[in-house]
Coordinates of N, CA and C in Angstrom, one line a residue:
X21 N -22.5 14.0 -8.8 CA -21.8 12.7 -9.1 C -20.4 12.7 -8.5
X22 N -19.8 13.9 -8.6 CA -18.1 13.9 -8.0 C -18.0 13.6 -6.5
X23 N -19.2 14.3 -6.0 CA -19.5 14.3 -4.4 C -20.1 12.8 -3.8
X24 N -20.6 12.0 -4.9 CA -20.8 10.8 -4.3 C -19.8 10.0 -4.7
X25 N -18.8 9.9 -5.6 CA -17.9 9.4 -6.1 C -16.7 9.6 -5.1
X26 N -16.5 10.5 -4.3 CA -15.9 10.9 -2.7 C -16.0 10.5 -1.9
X27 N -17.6 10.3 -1.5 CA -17.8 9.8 -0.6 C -18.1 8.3 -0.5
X28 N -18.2 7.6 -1.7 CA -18.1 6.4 -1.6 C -16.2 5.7 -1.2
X29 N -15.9 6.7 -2.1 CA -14.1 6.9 -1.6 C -13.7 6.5 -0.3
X30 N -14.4 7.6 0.4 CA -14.5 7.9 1.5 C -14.4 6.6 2.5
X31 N -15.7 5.9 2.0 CA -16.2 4.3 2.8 C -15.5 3.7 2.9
X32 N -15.0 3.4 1.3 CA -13.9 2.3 1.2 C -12.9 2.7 2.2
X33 N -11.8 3.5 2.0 CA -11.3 4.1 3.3 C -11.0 3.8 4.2
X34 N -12.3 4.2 5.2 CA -12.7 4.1 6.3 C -13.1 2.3 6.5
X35 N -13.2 1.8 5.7 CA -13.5 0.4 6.1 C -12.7 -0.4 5.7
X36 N -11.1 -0.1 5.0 CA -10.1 -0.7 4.9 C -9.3 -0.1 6.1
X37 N -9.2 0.9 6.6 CA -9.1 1.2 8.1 C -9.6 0.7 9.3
X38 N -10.7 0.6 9.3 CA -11.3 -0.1 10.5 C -11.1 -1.4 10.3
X39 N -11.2 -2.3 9.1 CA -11.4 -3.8 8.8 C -10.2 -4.1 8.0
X40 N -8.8 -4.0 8.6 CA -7.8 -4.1 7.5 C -7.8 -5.6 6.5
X41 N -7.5 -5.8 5.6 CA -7.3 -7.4 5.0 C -6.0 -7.7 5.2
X42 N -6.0 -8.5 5.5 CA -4.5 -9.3 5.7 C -3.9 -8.5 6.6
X43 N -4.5 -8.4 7.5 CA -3.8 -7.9 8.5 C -3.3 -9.0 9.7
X44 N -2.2 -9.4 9.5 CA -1.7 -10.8 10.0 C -0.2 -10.9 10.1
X45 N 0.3 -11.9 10.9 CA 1.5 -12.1 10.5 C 2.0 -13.7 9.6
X46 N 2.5 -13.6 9.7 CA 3.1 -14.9 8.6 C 4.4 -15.3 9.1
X47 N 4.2 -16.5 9.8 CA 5.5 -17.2 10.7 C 6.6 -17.4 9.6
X48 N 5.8 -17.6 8.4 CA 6.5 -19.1 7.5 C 7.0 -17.7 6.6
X49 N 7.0 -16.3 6.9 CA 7.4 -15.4 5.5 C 8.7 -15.6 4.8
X50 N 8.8 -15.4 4.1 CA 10.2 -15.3 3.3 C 11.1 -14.2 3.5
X51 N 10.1 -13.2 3.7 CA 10.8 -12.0 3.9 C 10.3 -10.9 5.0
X52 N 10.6 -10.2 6.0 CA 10.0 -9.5 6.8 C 10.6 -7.6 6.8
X53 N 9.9 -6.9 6.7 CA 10.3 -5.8 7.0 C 9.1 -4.8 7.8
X54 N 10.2 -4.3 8.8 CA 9.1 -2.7 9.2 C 9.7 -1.6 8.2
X55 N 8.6 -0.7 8.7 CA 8.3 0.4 7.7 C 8.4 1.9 8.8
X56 N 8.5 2.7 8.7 CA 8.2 3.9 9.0 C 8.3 5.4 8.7
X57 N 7.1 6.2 9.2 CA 6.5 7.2 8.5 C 6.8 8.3 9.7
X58 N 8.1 8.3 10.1 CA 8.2 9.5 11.3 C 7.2 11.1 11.3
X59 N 6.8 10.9 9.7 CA 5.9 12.4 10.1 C 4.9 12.4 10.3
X60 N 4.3 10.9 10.6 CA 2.5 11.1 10.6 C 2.9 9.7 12.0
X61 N 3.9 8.8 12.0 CA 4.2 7.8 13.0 C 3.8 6.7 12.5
X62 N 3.3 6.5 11.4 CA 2.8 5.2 11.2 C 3.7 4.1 11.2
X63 N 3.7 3.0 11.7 CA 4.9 1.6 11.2 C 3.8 0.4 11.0
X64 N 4.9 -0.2 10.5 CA 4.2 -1.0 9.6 C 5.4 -2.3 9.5
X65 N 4.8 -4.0 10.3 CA 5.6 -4.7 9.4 C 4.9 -5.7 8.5
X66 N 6.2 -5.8 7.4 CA 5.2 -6.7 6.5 C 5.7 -7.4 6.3
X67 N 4.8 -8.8 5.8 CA 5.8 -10.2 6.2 C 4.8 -10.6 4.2
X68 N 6.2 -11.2 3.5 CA 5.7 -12.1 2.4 C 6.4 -13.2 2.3
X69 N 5.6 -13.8 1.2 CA 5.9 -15.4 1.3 C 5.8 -15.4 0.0
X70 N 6.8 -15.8 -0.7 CA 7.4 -16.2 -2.2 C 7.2 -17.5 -2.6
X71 N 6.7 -17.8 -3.4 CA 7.2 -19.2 -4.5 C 7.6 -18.6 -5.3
X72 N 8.7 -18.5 -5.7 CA 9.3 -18.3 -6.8 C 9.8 -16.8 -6.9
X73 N 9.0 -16.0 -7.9 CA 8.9 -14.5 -8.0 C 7.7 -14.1 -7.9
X74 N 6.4 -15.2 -7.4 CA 5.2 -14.7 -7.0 C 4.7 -14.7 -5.3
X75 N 4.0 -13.9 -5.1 CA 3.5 -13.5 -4.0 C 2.5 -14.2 -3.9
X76 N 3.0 -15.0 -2.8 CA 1.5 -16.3 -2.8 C 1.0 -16.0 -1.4
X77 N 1.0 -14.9 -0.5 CA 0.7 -15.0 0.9 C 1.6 -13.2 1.1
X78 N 1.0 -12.6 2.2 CA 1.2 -11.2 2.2 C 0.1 -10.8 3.6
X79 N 1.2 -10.5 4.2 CA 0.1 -9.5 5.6 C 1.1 -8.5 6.2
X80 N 0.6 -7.8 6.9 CA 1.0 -6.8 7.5 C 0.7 -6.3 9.1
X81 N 1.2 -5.9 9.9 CA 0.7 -5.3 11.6 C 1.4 -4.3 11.8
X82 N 0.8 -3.4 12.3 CA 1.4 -2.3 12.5 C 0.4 -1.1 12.9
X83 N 0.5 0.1 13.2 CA -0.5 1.5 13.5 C 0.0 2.6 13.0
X84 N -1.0 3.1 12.8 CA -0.5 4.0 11.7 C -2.3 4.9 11.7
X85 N -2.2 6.3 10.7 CA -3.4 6.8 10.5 C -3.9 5.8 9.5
X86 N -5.6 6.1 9.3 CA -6.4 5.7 7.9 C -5.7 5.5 7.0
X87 N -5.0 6.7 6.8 CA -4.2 6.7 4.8 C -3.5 5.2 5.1
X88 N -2.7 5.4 5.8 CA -1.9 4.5 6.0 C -1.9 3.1 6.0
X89 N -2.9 2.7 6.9 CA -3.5 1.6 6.8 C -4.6 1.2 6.3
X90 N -5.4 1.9 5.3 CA -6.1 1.6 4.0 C -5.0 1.2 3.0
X91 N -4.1 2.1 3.2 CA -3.3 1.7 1.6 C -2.8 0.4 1.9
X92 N -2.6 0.2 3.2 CA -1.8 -1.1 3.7 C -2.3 -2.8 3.1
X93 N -3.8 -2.3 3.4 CA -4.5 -3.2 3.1 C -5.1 -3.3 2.0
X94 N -5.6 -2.1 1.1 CA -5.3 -2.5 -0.4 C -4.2 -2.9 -1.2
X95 N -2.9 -2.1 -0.3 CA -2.2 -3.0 -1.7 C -1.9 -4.6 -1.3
X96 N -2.1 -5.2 -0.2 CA -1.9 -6.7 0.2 C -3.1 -7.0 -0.7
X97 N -4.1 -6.7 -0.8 CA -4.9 -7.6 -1.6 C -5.0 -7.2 -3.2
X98 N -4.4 -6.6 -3.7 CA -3.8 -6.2 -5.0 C -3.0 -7.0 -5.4
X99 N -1.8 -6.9 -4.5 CA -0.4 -7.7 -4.6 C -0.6 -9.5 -4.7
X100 N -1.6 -9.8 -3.3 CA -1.3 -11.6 -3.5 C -1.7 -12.0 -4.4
X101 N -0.6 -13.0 -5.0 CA -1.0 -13.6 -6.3 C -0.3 -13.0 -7.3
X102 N 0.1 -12.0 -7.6 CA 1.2 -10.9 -8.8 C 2.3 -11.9 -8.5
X103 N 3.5 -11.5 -9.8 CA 4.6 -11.9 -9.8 C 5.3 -10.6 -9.2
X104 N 6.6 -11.0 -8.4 CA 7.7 -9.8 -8.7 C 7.3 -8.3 -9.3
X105 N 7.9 -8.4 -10.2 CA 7.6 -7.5 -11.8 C 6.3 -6.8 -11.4
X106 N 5.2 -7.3 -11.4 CA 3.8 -6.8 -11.8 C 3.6 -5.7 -10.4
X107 N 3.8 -6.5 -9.3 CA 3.8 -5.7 -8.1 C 4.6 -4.4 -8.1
X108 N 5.8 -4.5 -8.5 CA 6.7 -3.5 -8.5 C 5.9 -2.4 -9.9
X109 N 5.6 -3.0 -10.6 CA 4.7 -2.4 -11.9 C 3.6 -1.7 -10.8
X110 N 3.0 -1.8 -10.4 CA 1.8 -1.4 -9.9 C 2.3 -0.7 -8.7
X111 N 3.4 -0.6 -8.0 CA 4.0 0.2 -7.1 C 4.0 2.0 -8.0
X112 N 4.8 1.4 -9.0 CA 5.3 3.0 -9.9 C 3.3 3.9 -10.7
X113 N 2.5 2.9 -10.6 CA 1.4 3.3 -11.3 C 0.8 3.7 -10.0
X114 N 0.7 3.4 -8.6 CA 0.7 3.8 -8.0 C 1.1 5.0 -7.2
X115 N 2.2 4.7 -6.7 CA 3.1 6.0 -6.9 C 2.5 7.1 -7.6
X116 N 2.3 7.4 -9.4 CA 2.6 8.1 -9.6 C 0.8 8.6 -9.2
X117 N 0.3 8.0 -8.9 CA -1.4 8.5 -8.9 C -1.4 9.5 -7.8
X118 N -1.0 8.9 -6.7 CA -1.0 9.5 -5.9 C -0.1 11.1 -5.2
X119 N 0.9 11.2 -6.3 CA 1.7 12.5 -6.0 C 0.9 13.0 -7.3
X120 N 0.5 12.5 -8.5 CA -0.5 13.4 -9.5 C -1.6 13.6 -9.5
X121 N -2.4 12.7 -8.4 CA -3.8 12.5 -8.8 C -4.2 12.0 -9.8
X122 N -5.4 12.0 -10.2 CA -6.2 11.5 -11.8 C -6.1 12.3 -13.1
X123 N -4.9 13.1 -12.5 CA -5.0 14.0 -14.1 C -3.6 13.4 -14.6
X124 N -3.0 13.2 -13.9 CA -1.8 12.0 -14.1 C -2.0 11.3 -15.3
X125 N -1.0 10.7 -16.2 CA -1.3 9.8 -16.7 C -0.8 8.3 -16.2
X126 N -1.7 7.8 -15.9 CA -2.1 6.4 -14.8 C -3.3 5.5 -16.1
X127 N -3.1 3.9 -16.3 CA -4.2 3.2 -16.7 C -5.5 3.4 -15.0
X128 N -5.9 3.5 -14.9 CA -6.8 3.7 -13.5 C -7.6 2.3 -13.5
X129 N -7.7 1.2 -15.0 CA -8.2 0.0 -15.1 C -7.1 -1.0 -14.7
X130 N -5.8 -0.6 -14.5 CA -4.8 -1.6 -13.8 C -4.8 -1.1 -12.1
X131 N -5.1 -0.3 -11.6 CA -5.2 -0.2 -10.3 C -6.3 -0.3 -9.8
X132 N -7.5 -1.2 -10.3 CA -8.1 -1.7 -10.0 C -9.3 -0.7 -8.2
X133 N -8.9 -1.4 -6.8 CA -9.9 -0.8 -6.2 C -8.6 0.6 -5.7
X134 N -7.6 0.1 -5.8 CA -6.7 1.0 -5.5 C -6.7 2.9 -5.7
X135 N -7.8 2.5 -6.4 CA -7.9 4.2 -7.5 C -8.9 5.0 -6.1
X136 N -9.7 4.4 -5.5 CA -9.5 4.9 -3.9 C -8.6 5.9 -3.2
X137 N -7.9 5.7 -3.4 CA -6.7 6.5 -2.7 C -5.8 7.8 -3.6
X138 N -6.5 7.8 -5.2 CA -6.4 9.0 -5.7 C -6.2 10.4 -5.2
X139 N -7.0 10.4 -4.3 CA -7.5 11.9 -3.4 C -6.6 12.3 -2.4
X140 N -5.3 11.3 -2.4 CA -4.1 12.0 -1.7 C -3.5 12.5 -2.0
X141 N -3.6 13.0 -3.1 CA -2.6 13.7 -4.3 C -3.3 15.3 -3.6
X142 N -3.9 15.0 -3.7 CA -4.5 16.5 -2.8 C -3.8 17.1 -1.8
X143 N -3.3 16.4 -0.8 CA -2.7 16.5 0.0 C -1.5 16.1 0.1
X144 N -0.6 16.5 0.2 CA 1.2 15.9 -0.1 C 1.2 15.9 1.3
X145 N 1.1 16.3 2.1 CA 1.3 15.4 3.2 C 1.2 14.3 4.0
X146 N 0.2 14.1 3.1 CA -0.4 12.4 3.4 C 0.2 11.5 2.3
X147 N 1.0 11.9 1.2 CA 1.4 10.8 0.4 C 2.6 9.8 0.8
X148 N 3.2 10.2 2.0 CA 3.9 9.3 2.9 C 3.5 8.2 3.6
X149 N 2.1 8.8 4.2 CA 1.1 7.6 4.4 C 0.8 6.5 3.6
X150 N 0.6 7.2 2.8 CA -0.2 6.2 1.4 C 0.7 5.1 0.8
X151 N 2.3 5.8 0.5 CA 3.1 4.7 0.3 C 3.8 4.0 0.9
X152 N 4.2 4.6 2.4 CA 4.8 3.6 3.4 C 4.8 2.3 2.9
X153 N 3.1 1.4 3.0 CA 3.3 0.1 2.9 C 3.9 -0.3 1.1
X154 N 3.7 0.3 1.1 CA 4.6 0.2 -0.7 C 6.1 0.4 -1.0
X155 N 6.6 1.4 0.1 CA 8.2 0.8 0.2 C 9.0 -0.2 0.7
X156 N 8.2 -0.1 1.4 CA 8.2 -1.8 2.4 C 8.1 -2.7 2.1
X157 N 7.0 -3.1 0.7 CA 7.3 -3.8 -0.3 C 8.2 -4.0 -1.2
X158 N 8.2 -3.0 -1.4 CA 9.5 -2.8 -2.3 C 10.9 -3.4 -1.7
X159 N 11.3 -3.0 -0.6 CA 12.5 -3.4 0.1 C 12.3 -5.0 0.4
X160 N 11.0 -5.5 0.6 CA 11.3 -7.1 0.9 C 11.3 -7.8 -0.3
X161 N 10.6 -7.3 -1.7 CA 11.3 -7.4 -2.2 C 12.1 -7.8 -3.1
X162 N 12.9 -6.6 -3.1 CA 14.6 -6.4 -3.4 C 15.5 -7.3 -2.2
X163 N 14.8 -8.3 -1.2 CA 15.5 -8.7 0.0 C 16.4 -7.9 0.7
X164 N 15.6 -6.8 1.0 CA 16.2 -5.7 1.6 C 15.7 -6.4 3.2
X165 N 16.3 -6.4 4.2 CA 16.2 -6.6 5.9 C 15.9 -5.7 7.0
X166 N 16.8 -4.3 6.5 CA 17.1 -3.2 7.0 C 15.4 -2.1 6.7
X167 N 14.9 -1.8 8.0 CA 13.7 -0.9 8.4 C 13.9 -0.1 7.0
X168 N 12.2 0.8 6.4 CA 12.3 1.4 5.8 C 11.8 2.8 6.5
X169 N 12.6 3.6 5.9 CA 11.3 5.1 6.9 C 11.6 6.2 5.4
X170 N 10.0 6.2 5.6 CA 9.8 7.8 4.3 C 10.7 8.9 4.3
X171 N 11.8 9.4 5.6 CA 12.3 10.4 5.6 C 13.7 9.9 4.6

């Protein structure tokens, strides 16, 4: 069961890697930021579009490894549609899954397909990957302008 539970992991993954969502740019964004991950190279810009304090429109372009760009594209399609608040809420439950894994204490029914990306807690080297596109979020935003990088 653990080993197909992996490797279905795995798929998802690999096919938010190969087939990112929202992988786009957005002329009309509100807010634009790159991102970067000098230890693995990944960048990343990400462009949102606000009404109000909700995320009504969200994409991203950039190259980067898998981790990177699976997380990229999960959390765009997690995020559009959240307010403010809920995104940044789901940034820290996020977060914390990933530097603790599943033994964490995380709701894993509010991170929805995101729980995917659990299995980087395994690896701290890759948890730079994983959140890149989530500080980057973070900083647009806080209307932060200024590039983000993991170091």
């Amino acid at each position: 069961m653990v080993s197909e539970l992996r490797e279905l992991y795995q798929d998802i993954v690999l096919d938010h890697n190969s087939r990112p969502r929202n992988f786009k740019s957005l002329p009309d964004a509100d807010r634009v930021v790159d991102g970067y991950n000098p230890l693995c190279g990944d960048k990343i810009k990400l462009f949102v579009k606000l009404d109000g304090n909700r995320i009504v429109d969200i994409g991203f372009q950039g190259s980067g490894c898998a981790i990177s760009r699976a997380s990229a594209s999960l959390m765009t399609q997690e995020v559009k549609g959240k307010s403010k608040a809920a995104a940044e809420a789901l940034f820290g439950k996020f977060h914390h899954m990933v530097t603790h894994g599943r033994n964490g204490h995380h709701d894993s029914d509010d991170l929805g397909e995101l729980e995917v990306m659990a299995g980087v807690a395994e690896f701290p080297s890759r948890v730079k990957c994983a959140t890149l596109a989530w500080h980057t979020l973070h900083a647009a935003l806080e209307g932060k302008a200024q590039a983000v990088s993991t170091e």
